[in-house]
Coordinates of C-alpha atoms in Angstrom, one line a residue:
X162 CA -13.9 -19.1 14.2
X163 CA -11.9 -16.2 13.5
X164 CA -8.2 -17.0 12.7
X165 CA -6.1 -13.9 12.5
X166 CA -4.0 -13.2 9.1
X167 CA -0.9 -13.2 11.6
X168 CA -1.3 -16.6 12.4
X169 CA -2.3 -17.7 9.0
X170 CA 1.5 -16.4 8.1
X171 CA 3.0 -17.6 11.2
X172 CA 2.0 -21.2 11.9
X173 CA 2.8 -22.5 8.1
X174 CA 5.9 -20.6 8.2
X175 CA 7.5 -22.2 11.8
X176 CA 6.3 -25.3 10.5
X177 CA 8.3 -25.4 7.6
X178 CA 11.3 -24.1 9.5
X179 CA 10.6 -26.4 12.4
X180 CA 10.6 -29.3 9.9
X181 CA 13.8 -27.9 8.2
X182 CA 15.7 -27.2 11.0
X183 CA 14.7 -30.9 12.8
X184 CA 15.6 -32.8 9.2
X185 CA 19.0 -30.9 9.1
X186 CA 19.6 -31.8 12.8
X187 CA 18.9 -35.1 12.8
X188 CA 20.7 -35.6 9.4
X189 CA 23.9 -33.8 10.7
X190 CA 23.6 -36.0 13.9
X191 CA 23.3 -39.1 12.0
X192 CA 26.6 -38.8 9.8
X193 CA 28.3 -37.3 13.0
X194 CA 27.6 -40.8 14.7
X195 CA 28.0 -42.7 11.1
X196 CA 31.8 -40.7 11.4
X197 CA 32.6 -42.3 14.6
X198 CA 31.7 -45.6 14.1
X199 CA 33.9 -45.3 11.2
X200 CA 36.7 -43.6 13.1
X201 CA 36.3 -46.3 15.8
X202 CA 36.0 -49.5 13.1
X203 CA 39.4 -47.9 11.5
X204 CA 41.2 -47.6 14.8
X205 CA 40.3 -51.2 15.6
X206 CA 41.0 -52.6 12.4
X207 CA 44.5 -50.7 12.3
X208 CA 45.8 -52.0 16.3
X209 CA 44.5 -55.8 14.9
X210 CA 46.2 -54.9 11.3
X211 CA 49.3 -54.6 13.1
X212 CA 49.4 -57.1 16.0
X213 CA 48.8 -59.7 13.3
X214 CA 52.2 -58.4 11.5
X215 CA 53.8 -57.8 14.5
X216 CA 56.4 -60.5 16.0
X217 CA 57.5 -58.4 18.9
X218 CA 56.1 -60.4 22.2
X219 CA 53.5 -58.4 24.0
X220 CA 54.9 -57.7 27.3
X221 CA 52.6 -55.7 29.8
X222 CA 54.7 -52.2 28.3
X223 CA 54.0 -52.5 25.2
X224 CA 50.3 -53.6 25.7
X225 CA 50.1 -50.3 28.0
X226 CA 51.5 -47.8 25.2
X227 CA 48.9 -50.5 22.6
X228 CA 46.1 -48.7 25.0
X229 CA 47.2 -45.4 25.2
X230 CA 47.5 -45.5 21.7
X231 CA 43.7 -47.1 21.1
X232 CA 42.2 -46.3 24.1
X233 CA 41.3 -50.4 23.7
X234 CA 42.1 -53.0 26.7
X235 CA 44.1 -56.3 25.4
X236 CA 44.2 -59.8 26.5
X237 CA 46.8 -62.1 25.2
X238 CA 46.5 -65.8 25.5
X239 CA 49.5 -68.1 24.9
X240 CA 49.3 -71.2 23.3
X241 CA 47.4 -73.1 26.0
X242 CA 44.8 -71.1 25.8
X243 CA 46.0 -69.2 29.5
X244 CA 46.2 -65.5 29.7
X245 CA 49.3 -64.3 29.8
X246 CA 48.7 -60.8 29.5
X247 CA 46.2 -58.6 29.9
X248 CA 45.6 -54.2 30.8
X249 CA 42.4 -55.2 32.6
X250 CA 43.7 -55.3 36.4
X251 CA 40.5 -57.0 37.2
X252 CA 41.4 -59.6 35.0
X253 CA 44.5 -60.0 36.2
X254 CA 43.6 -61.0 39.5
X255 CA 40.4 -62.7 38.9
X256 CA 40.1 -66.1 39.3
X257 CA 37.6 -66.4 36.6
X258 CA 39.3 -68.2 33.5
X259 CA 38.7 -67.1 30.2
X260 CA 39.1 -69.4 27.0
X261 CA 39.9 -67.5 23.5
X262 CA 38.2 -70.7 21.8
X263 CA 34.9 -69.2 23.3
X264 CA 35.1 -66.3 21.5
X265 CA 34.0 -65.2 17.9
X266 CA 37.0 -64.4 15.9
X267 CA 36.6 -60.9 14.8
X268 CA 34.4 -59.7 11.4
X269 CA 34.8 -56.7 10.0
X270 CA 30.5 -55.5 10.5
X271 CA 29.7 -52.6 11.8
X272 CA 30.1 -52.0 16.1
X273 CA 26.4 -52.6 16.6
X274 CA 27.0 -56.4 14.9
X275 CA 30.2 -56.8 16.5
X276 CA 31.1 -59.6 19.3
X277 CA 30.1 -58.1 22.5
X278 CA 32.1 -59.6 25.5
X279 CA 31.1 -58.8 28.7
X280 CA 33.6 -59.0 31.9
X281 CA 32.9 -57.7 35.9
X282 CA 29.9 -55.6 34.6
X283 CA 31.2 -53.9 31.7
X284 CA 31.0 -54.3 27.8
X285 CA 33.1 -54.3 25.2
X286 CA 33.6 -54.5 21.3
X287 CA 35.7 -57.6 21.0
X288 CA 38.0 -58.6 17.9
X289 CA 40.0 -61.6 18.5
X290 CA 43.5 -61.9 16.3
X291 CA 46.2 -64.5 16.1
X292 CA 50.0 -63.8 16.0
X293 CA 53.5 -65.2 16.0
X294 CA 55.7 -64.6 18.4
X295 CA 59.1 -65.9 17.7
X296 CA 58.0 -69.4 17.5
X297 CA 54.9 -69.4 19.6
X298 CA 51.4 -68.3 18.2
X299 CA 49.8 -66.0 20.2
X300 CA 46.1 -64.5 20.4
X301 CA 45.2 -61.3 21.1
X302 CA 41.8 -60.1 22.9
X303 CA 41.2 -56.4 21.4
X304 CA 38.2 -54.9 23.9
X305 CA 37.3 -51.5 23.1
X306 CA 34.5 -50.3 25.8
X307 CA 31.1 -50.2 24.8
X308 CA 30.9 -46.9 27.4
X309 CA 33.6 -45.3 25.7
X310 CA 31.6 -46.1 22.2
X311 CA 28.3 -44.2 23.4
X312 CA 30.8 -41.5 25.2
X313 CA 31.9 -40.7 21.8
X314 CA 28.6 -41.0 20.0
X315 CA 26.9 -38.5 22.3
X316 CA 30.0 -36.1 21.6
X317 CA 29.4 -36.2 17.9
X318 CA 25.5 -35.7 17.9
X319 CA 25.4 -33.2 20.6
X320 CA 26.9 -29.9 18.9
X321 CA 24.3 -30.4 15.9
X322 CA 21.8 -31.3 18.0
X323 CA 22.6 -27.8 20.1
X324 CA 23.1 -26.0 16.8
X325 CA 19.3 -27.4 15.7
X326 CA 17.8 -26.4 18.9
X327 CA 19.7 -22.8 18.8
X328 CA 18.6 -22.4 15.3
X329 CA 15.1 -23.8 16.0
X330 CA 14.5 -21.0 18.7
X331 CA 16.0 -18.3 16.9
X332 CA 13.4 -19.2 14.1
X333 CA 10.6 -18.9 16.7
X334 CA 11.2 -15.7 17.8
X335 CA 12.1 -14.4 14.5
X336 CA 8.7 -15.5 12.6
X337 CA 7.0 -14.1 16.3
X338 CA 8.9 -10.7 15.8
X339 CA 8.2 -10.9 11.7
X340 CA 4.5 -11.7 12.5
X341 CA 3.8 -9.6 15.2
X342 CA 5.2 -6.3 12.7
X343 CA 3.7 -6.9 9.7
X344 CA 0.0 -7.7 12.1
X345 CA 1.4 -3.8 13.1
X346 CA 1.2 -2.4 9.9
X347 CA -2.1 -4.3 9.4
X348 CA -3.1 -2.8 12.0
X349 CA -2.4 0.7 11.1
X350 CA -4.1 0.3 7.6
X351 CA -7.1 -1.2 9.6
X352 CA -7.2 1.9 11.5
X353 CA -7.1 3.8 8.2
X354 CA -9.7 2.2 7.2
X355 CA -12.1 2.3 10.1
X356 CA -10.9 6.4 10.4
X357 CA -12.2 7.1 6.5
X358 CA -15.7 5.2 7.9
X359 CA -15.9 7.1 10.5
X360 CA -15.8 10.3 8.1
X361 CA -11.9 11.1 9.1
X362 CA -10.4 11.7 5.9
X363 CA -7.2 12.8 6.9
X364 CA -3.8 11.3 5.0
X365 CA -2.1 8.9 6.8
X366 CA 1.6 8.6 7.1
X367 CA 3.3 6.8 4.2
X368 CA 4.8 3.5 5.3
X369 CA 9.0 3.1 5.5
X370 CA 8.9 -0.1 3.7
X371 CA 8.2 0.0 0.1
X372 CA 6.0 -3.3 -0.2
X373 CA 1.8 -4.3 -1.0
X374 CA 1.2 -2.4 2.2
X375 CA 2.5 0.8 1.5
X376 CA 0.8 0.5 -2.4
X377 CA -2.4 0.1 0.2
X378 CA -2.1 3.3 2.3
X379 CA -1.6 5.3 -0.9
X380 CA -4.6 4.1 -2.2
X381 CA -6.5 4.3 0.9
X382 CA -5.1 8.2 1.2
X383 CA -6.3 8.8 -2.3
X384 CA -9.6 7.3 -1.6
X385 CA -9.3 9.6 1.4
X386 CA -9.0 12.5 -0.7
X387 CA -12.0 11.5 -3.3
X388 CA -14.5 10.5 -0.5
X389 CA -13.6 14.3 1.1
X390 CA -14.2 15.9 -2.5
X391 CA -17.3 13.6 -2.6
X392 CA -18.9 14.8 1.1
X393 CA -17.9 17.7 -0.3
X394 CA -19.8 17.9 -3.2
X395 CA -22.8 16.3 -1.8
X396 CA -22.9 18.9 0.9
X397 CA -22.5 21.7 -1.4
X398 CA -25.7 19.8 -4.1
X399 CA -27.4 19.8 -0.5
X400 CA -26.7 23.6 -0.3
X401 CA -27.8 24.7 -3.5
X402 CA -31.0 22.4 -3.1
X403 CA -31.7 24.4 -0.9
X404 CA -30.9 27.6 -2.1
X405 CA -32.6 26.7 -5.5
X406 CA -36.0 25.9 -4.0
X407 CA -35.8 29.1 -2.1
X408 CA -34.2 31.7 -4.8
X409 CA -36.9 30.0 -6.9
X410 CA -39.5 30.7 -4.7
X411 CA -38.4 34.3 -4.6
X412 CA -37.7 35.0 -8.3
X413 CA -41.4 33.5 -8.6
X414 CA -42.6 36.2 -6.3
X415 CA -40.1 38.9 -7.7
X416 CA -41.3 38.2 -11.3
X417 CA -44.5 38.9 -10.9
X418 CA -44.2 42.3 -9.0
X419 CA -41.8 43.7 -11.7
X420 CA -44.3 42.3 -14.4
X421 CA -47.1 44.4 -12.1
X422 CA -44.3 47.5 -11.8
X423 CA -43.8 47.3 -15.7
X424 CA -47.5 47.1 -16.6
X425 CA -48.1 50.1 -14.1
X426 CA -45.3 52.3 -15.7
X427 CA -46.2 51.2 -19.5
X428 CA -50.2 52.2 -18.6
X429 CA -48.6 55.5 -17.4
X430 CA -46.3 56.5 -20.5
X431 CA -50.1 56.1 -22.4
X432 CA -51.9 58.1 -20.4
X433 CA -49.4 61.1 -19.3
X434 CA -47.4 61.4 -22.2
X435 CA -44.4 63.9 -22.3
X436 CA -42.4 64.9 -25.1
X437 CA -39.2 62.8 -23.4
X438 CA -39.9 59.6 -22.3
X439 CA -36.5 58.7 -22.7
X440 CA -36.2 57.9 -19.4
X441 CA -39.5 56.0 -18.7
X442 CA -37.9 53.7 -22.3
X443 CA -35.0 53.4 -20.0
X444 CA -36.5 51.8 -17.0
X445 CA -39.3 49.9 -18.8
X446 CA -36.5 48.0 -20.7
X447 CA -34.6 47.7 -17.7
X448 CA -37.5 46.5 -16.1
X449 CA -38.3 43.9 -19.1
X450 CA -34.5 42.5 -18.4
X451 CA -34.7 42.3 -14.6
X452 CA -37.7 39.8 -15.5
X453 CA -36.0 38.1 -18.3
X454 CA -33.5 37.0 -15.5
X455 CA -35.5 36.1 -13.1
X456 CA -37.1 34.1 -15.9
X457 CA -33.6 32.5 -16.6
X458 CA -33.6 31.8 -12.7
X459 CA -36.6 30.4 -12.3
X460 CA -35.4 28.1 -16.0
X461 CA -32.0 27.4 -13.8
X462 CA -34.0 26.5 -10.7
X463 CA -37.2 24.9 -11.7
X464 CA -37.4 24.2 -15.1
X465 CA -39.5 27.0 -15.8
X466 CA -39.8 28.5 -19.3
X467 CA -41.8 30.9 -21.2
X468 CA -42.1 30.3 -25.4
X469 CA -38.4 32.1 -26.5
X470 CA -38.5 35.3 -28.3
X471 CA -36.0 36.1 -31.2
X472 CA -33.8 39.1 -32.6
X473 CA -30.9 39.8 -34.4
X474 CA -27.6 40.1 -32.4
X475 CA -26.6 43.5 -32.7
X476 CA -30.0 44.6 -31.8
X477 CA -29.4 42.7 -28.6
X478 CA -26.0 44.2 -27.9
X479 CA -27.7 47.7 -28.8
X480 CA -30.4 47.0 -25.8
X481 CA -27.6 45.9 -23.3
X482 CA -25.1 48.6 -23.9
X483 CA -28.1 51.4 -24.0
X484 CA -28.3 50.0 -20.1
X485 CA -25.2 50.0 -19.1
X486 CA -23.6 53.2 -20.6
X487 CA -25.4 55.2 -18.1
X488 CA -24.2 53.2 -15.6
X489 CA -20.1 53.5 -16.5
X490 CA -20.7 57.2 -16.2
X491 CA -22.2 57.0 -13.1
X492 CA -19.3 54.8 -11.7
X493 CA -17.2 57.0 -13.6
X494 CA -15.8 53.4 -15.4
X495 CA -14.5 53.8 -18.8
X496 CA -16.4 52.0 -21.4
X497 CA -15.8 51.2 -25.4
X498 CA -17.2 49.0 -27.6
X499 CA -14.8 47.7 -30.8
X500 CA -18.0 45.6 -32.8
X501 CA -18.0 44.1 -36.5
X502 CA -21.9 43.6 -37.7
X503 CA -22.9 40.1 -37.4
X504 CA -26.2 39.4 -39.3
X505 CA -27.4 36.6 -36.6
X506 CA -30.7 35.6 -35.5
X507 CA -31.0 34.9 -31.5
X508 CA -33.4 32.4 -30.9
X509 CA -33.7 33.1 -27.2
X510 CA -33.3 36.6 -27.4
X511 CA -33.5 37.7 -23.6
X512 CA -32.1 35.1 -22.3
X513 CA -28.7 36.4 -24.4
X514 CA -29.8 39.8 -23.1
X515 CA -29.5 38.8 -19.8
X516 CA -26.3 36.9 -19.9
X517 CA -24.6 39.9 -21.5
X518 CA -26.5 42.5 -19.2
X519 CA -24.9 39.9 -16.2
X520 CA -21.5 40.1 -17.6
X521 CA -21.5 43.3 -18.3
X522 CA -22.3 44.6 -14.8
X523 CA -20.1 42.4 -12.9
X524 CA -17.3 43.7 -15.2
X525 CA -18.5 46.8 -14.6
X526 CA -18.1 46.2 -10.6
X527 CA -14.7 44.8 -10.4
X528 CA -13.3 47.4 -12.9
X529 CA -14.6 50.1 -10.0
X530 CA -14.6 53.8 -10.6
X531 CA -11.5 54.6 -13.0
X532 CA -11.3 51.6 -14.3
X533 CA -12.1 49.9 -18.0
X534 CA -14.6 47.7 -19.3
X535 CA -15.1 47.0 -23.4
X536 CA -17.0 44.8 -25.7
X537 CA -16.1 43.2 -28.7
X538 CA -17.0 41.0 -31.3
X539 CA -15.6 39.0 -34.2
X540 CA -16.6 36.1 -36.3
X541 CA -14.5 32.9 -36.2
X542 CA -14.5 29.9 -37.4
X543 CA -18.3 30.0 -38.0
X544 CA -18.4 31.4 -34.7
X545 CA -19.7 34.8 -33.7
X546 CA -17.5 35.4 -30.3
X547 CA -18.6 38.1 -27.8
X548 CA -16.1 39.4 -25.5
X549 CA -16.6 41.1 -22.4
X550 CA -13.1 42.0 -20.5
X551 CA -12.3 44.5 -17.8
X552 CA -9.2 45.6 -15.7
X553 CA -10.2 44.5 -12.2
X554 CA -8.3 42.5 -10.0
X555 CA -9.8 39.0 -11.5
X556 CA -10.6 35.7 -10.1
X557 CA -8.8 34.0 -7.5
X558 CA -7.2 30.5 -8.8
X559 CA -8.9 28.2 -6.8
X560 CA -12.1 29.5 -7.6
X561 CA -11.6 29.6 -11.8
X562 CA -12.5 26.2 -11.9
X563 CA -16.1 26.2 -10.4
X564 CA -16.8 30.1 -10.9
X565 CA -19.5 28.8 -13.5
X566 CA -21.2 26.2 -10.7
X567 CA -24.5 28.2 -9.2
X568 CA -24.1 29.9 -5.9
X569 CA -20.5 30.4 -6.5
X570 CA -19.5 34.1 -6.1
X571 CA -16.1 36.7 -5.3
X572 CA -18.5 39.0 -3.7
X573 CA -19.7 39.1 0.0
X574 CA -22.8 40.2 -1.2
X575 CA -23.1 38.0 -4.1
X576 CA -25.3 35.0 -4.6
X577 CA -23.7 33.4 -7.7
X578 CA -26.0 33.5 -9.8
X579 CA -25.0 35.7 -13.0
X580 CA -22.2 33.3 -14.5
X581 CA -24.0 30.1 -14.0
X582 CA -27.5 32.1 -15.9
X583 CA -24.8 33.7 -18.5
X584 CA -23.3 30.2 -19.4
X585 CA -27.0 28.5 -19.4
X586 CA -28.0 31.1 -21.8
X587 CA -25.1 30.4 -24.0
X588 CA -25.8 26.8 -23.9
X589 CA -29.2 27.3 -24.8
X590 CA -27.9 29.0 -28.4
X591 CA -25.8 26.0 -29.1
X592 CA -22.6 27.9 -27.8
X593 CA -20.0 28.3 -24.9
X594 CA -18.7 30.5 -22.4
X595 CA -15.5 30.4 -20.7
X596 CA -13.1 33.0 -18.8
X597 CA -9.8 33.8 -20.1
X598 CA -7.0 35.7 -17.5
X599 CA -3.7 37.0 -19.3
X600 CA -3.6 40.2 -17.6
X601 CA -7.8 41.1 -18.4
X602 CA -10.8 39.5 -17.0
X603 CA -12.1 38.3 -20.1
X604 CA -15.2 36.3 -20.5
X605 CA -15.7 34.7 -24.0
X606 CA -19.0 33.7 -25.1
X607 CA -19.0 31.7 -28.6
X608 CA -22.2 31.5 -30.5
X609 CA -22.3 29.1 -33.9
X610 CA -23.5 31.4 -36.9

């Protein structure tokens, strides 16, 4: 049975006020009717105080201003036990003869225990007192009405009674307004919540009320924000799945026609040989890179790899910038070179070639004609640090942290392949690469000595 939060708050809590508010009632109610008996009891007990000290004669004035006074009805009897006076007009004329030795004399009990004396339909409260009177004794009747009694009782419970019930409904329809908002703002989170699994992950609002509920949203608009970087991320893993198993595919069908073009131009230099084969030097080495990449692709990709081939660093850097001279002149790009000697051993030496052949061009592409591209190195640290800077217009911000990732590229007609096969290479020697903007484009790869 489903039992809703809202009424798991709102039943306890009416109870409790409920309870509260009918205790406090009833209570108030009770001393209210304990204060008039008391009132009443005094009043009695002060109009019998004084007609037992009292030696003026009760003539029918005086026991009209006694009434006013008490609000009580008197009957006197004289020594004979007759009546000789009396407020009731009833009694007056009746022919019914009443005896004050058939009464109780009066105790001094609460109303409830008093002597109740009953005359033409009515009740009273009866306290019976004796009296001189010059030199007769005299007894007095005091009959307050029993009507008048519960008159006054009903007076005194009824404003806390009225408070109670005012209260009382007040409380409902403040723990139905309380209830009914906070199932609101239960409701909105719930919607939050069903939004983010229904692959919404838009911010919500934040709440007014700083409470538990507001501390929720946030959360829930934070894990908004890491399940959209998440779907993110595993559409982009998708992506480059893909792309993977189909560059891979390619570079495995690229590598082995420029491993056919290179054989056919190296079985050419033998047999038609010319006194400058500069040029054929030039493309078979060119050649020998382009396949060295597509070997680092197909490493990146597939896990493919051929046994690594060594050489020392500068010869390395020799190779590269023999490539790429030529083309700085052709894009009319300024190149220098500011090198110390390292005496290093590459292990993978064309892997390194590529990753610095990659660099190199793509400094050589956003430098564009006019522009300036160097190289240098130092040794730090037990560090031999390659750096490759250029004057172009750099990397955009949002993209400097993932310009590493594969298929992540500036250029409409890039694939995003060179950084992330530049910084695998430099991982393979043990090292690092990272990018470094202060003005330059500067890519520093660090390789332990």
């Amino acid at each position: 049975m489903r039992w809703p939060i809202r009424n798991q708050i709102l039943l306890p809590f009416l109870m409790i006020q409920i309870g509260t508010v009918f205790v406090v009632a009833i209570s108030s109610a009770w001393f209210a009717v304990r204060q008039v008996d008391q009132e009443i009891i005094a009043r009695m007990e002060n109009v019998l105080s004084t007609l037992e000290t009292a030696t003026y004669p009760m003539t029918p004035a005086i026991l009209e201003q006694l009434k006013q006074f008490s609000e009580a009805d008197f009957v006197v009897f004289n020594q004979n036990d007759e009546v000789s006076g009396t407020t009731l007009v009833e009694m007056a004329s009746n022919e019914q003869r009443l005896s004050a030795k058939s009464l109780t004399p009066y105790d001094r009990n609460s109303l409830e225990q008093r002597t109740l004396f009953e005359f033409q339909g009515r009740r009273y409260f009866a306290g019976l007192v004796s009296k001189r009177s010059g030199a007769r004794t005299e007894s007095v009747l005091v009959l307050y009405p029993e009507s008048e009694w519960a008159v006054e009782r009903w007076q005194a419970i009824f404003p806390p009674v009225l408070v109670g019930g005012l209260l009382l409904i007040l409380t409902i329809f403040a723990s139905l307004w309380i209830s009914q908002r906070i199932a609101r703002r239960i409701q909105t989170v719930q919607s939050q919540v069903a939004r983010l699994a229904g692959g919404n992950y838009s911010a919500s609002p934040k709440p007014v009320i700083n409470d538990e509920l507001q501390d929720l949203a946030e959360d829930l608009n934070q894990l908004s924000v890491v399940l959209d970087q998440s779907m993110k991320s595993v559409r982009s893993n998708e992506r480059s799945s893909m792309l993977a198993q189909l560059s891979g595919g390619l570079a495995h069908q690229l590598r082995n026609s420029l491993t056919g073009a290179r054989v056919s131009i190296q079985l050419h230099q033998r047999r038609c040989a010319t006194g400058n084969d500069e040029a054929i030097a030039v493309a078979i080495r060119q050649l020998t890179l382009t396949e060295e990449q597509i070997k680092a692709l197909l490493r990146l990709t597939r896990g493919e790899s051929d046994k690594p081939e060594s050489d020392q660093l500068d010869q390395i850097l020799n190779d590269v910038i023999s490539l790429v001279q030529p083309m700085c002149e052709h894009h009319k790009t300024r190149f220098t070179s500011e090198r110390l000697k390292i005496d290093q051993e590459i292990t993978d030496a064309n892997a390194l070639r590529g990753a610095l052949l990659n660099l190199l061009l793509n400094a050589i592409e956003a430098a564009g004609p006019g522009g300036e591209v160097s190289v240098s190195t130092a040794v730090d640290s037990g560090f031999a640090l390659i750096e490759i800077s250029d004057n172009g217009p750099g990397i955009p911000d949002e993209l400097t942290e993932e310009i590493f990732h594969p298929f992540v590229t500036t250029k409409k007609e890039g694939v995003g392949l060179g950084l992330a096969l530049a910084r695998q290479a430099a991982q393979d020697c043990g090292g690092s690469l990272r990018l470094i903007q202060d003005g330059r484009t500067r890519f520093e790869l660090k390789i332990p000595l």
